[in-house]
Coordinates of C-alpha atoms in Angstrom, one line a residue:
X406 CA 0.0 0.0 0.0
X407 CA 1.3 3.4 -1.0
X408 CA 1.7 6.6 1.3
X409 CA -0.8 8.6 -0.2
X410 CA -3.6 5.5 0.4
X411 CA -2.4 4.5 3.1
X412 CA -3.0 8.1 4.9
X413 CA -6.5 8.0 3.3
X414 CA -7.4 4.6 5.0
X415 CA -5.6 6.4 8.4
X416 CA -7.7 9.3 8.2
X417 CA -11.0 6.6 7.8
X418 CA -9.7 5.0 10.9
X419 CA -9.4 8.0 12.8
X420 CA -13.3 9.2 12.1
X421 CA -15.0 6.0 13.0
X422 CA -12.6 5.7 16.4
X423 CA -14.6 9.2 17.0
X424 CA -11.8 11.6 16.3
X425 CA -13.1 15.0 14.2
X426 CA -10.2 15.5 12.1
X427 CA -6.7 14.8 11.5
X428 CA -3.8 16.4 9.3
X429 CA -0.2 15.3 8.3
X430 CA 2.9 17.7 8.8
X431 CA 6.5 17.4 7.6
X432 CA 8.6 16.8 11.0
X433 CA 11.2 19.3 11.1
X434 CA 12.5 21.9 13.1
X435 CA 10.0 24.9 14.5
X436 CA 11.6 28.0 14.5
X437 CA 9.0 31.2 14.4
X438 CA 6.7 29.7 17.0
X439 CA 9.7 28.5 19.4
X440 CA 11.0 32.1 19.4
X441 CA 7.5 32.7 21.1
X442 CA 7.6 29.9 23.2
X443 CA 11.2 30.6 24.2
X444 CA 10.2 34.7 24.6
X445 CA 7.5 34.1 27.0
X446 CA 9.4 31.5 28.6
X447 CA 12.5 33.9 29.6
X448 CA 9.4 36.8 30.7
X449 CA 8.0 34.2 33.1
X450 CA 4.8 33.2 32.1
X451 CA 5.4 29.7 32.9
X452 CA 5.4 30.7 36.7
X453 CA 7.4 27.6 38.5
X454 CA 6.2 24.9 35.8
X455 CA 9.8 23.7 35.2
X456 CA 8.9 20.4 32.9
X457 CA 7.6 23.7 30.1
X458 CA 11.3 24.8 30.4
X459 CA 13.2 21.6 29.5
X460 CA 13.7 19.5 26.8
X461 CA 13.9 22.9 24.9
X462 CA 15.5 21.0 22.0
X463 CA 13.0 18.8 21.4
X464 CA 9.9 21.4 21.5
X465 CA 12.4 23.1 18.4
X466 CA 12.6 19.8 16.6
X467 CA 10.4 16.9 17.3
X468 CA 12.2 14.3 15.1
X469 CA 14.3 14.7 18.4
X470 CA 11.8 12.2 19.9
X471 CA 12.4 9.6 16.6
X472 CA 15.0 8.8 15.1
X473 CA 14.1 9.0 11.0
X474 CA 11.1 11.1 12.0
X475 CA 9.2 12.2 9.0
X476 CA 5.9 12.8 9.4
X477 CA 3.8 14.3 12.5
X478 CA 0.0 13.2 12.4
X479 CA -2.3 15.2 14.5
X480 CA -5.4 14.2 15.3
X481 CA -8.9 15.7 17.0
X482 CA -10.6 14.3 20.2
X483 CA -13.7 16.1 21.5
X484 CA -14.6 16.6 24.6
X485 CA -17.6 18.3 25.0
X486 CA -20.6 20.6 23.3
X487 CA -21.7 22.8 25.4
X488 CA -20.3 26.3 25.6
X489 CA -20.5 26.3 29.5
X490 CA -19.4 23.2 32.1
X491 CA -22.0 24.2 34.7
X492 CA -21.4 23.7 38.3
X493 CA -20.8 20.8 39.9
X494 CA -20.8 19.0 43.9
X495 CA -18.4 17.8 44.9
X496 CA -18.2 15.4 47.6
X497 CA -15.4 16.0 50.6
X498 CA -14.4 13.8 53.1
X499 CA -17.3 13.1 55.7
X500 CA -19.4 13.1 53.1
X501 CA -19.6 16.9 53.0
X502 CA -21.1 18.2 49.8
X503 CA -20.4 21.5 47.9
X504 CA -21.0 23.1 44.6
X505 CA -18.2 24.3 42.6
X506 CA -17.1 24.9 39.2
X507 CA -14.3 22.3 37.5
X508 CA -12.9 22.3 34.2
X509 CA -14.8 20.7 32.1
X510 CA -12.2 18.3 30.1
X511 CA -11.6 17.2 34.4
X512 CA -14.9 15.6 34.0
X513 CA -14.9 12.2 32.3
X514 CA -12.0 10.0 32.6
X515 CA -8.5 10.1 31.8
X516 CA -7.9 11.4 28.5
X517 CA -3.9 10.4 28.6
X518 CA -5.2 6.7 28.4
X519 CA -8.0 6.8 26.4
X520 CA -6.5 9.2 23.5
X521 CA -3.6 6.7 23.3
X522 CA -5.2 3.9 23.5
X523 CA -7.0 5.1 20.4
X524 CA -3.8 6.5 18.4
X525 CA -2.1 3.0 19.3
X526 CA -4.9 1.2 17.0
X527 CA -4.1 3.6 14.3
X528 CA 0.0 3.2 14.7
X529 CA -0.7 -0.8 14.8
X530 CA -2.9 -0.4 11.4
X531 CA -0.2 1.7 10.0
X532 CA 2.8 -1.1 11.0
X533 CA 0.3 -3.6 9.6
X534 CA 0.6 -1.9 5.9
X535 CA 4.0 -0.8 6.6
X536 CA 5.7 -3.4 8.5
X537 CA 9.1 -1.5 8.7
X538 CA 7.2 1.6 9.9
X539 CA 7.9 3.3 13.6
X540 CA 6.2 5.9 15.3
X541 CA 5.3 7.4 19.0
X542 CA 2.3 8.4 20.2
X543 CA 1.7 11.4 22.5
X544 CA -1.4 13.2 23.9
X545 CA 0.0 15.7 26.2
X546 CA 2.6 13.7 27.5
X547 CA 5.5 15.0 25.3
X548 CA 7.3 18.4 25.1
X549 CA 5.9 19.1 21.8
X550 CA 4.1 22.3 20.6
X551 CA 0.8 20.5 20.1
X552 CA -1.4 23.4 19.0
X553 CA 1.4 24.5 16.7
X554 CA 1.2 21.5 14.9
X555 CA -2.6 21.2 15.2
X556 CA -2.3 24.7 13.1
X557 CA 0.3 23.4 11.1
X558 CA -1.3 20.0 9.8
X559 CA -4.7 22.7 8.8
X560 CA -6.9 21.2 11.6
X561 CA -7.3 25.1 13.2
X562 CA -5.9 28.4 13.9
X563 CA -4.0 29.5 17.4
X564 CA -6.8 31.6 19.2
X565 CA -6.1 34.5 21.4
X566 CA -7.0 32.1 24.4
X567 CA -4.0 30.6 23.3
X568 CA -5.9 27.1 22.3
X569 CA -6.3 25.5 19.0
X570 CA -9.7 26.3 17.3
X571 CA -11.0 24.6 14.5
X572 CA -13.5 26.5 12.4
X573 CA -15.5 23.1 11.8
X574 CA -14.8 21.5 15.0
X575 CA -14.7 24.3 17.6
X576 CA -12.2 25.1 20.5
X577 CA -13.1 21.7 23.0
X578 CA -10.6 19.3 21.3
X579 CA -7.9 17.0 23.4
X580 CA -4.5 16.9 20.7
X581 CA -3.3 13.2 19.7
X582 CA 0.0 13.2 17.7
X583 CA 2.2 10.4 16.1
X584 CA 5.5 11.1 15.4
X585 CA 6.2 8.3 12.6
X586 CA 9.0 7.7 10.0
X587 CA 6.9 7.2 7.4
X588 CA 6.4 10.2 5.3
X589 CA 3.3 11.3 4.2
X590 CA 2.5 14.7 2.0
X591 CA 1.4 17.3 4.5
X592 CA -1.8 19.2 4.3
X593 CA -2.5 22.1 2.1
X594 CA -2.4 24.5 4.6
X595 CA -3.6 28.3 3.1
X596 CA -4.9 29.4 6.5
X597 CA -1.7 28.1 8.1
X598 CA -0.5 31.4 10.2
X599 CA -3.9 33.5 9.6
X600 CA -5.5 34.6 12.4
X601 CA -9.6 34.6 12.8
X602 CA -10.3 35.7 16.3
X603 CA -10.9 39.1 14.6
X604 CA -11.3 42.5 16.9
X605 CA -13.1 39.7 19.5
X606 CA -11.7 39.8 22.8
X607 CA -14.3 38.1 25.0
X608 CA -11.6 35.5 26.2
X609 CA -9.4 38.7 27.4
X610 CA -12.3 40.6 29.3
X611 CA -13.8 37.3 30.6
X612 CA -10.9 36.2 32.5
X613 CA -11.3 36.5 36.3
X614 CA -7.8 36.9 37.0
X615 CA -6.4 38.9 34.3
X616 CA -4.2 36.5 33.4
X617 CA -4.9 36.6 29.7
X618 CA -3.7 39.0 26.6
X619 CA -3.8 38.3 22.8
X620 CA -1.7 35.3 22.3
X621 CA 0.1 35.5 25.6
X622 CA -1.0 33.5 28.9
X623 CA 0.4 34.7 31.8
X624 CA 0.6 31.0 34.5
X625 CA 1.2 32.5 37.8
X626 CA -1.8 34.6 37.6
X627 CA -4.2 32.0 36.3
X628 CA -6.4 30.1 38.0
X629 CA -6.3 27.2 36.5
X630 CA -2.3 27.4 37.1
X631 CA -3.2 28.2 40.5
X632 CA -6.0 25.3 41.4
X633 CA -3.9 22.4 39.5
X634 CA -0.4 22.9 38.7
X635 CA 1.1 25.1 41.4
X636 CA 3.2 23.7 43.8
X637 CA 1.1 22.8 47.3
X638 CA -2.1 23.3 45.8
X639 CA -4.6 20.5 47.0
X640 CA -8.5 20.5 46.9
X641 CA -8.8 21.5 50.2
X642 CA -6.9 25.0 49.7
X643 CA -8.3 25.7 47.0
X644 CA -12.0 24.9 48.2
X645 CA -11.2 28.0 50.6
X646 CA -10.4 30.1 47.9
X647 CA -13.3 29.3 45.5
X648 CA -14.7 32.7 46.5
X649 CA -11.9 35.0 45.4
X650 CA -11.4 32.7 42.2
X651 CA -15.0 33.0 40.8
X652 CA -16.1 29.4 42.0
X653 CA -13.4 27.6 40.4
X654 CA -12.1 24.9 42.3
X655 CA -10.1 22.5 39.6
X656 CA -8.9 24.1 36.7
X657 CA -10.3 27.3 34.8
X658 CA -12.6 27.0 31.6
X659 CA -14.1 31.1 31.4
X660 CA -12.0 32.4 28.4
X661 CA -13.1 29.3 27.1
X662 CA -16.5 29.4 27.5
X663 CA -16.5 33.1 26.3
X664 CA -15.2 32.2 22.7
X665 CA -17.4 32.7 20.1
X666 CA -15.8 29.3 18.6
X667 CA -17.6 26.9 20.9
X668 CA -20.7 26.7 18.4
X669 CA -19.1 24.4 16.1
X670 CA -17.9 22.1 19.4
X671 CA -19.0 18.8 18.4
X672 CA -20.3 16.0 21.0
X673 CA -17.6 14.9 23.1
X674 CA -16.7 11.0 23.1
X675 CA -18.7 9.0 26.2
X676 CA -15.6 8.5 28.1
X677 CA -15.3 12.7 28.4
X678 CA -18.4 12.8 29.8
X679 CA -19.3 13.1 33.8
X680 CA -18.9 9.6 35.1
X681 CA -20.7 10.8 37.8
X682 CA -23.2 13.6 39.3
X683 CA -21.3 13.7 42.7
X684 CA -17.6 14.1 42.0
X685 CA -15.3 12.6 44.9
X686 CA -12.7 14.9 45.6
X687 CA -10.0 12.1 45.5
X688 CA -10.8 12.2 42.1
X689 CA -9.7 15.2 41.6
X690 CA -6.7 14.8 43.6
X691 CA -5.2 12.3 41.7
X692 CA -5.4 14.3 38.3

């Protein structure tokens, strides 16, 4: 089987696992979109997440993470349709409950596993056609520029929220990639680089901590940052500060909710839905 079918029979695959698109990219070296990385790395928006400030060479060239590397295949999960995750209990120890707001992708299961689970069926199919064939795959779990690549395979455009958005699949999409060795022709790509968030800045003005500005994201100030990733932060603390953080207690979804993009969200996959009406707070702990 040939590249050019067997990327056509990939892409088949991917839509009846329940991904929403995927695109092909020549792997190769990133060099306009690391000097942003790299600038607002050295100002200190990455507050005291080291793990975004190693591996710098591989962020700049992911055939780092391949040897051979050729090809980067992005895919498209969804996780949800609604413009709004609306509040939810949560249940603390002594059976305690109290309603909060959590992020919405925190909501189903693990999307690590089930996204990789999913691009492992795909790499298998592709080794089946192309015994000889290598790849990796990654769903957040790789220091690659995901939503760069996203852009750059022609699945969507970098918003000023920072996220990938897709003008036929909206902005709630988890990012699956395989890095493979087998090369297949990348996307036309004429919206590559455009921007389409317009004069719109509801993400910016909707931000309850003023964390955001066009393009630019700044960690320590957001809340997200601050109820997940932050060193010492636990559900307990954070429940205390729910108040002064607009509700949120796990994670932070209001510049997404604000973006006009979420109309063309598509329905999230069952395993991204709540599991559950009452959500244990060891749940969230262990996330």
């Amino acid at each position: 089987m040939n590249e050019a079918h067997l990327y056509k029979k990939i892409k088949e695959l991917a839509q009846s696992l329940g991904f929403v698109a995927a695109g092909a990219a020549e792997a190769g070296p990133v060099e306009e979109e690391f000097i942003r990385y790299k600038e607002a790395m050295e100002s200190g928006c990455f507050a005291e997440m080291e793990y975004l400030k190693r591996n710098c060479h591989v962020r700049k060239d992911p055939r780092e993470l391949l040897e051979g590397a050729r090809s980067i295949l992005v895919f498209l999960a969804p996780y949800g349709d609604c413009a709004m995750a609306p509040e939810r209990d949560i249940e603390f120890r002594g059976g305690v409950v109290e309603r909060y707001k959590v992020a919405q992708y925190a909501l189903g299961e693990d999307y690590h596993k089930v996204i990789k689970e999913k691009l492992t069926v795909i790499l298998n199919y592709m080794k089946s056609q192309i015994p000889t064939a290598r790849g990796r795959v990654f769903t957040d779990t790789a220091p690659l520029l995901e939503r760069f690549w996203g852009a750059r395979a022609g699945l969507g455009f970098i918003g000023k929220n920072n996220f990938l958005i897709s003008r036929e699949a909206g902005i709630r999409n988890f990012i699956g990639i395989i890095v493979t060795d087998v090369e297949f022709a990348a996307e036309s790509c004429s919206a590559y680089g455009k921007k389409f968030c317009g004069e719109c800045r509801r993400c910016i003005d909707s931000c309850p901590a003023g964390a955001l500005s066009p393009y630019r994201l700044d960690a320590a100030k957001c809340i997200s940052y601050l109820t997940i990733e932050k060193k010492g932060s636990n559900i307990e603390l954070n429940r205390s500060m729910a108040k002064e953080r607009d509700g949120w207690i796990f994670g932070c979804d209001a510049c997404m909710n604000a973006c006009p993009w979420n109309s063309r969200n598509r329905e999230g996959w069952n395993e991204f839905k709540p599991q559950r009406e009452t959500i244990p707070a060891a749940l969230l702990r262990r996330r």
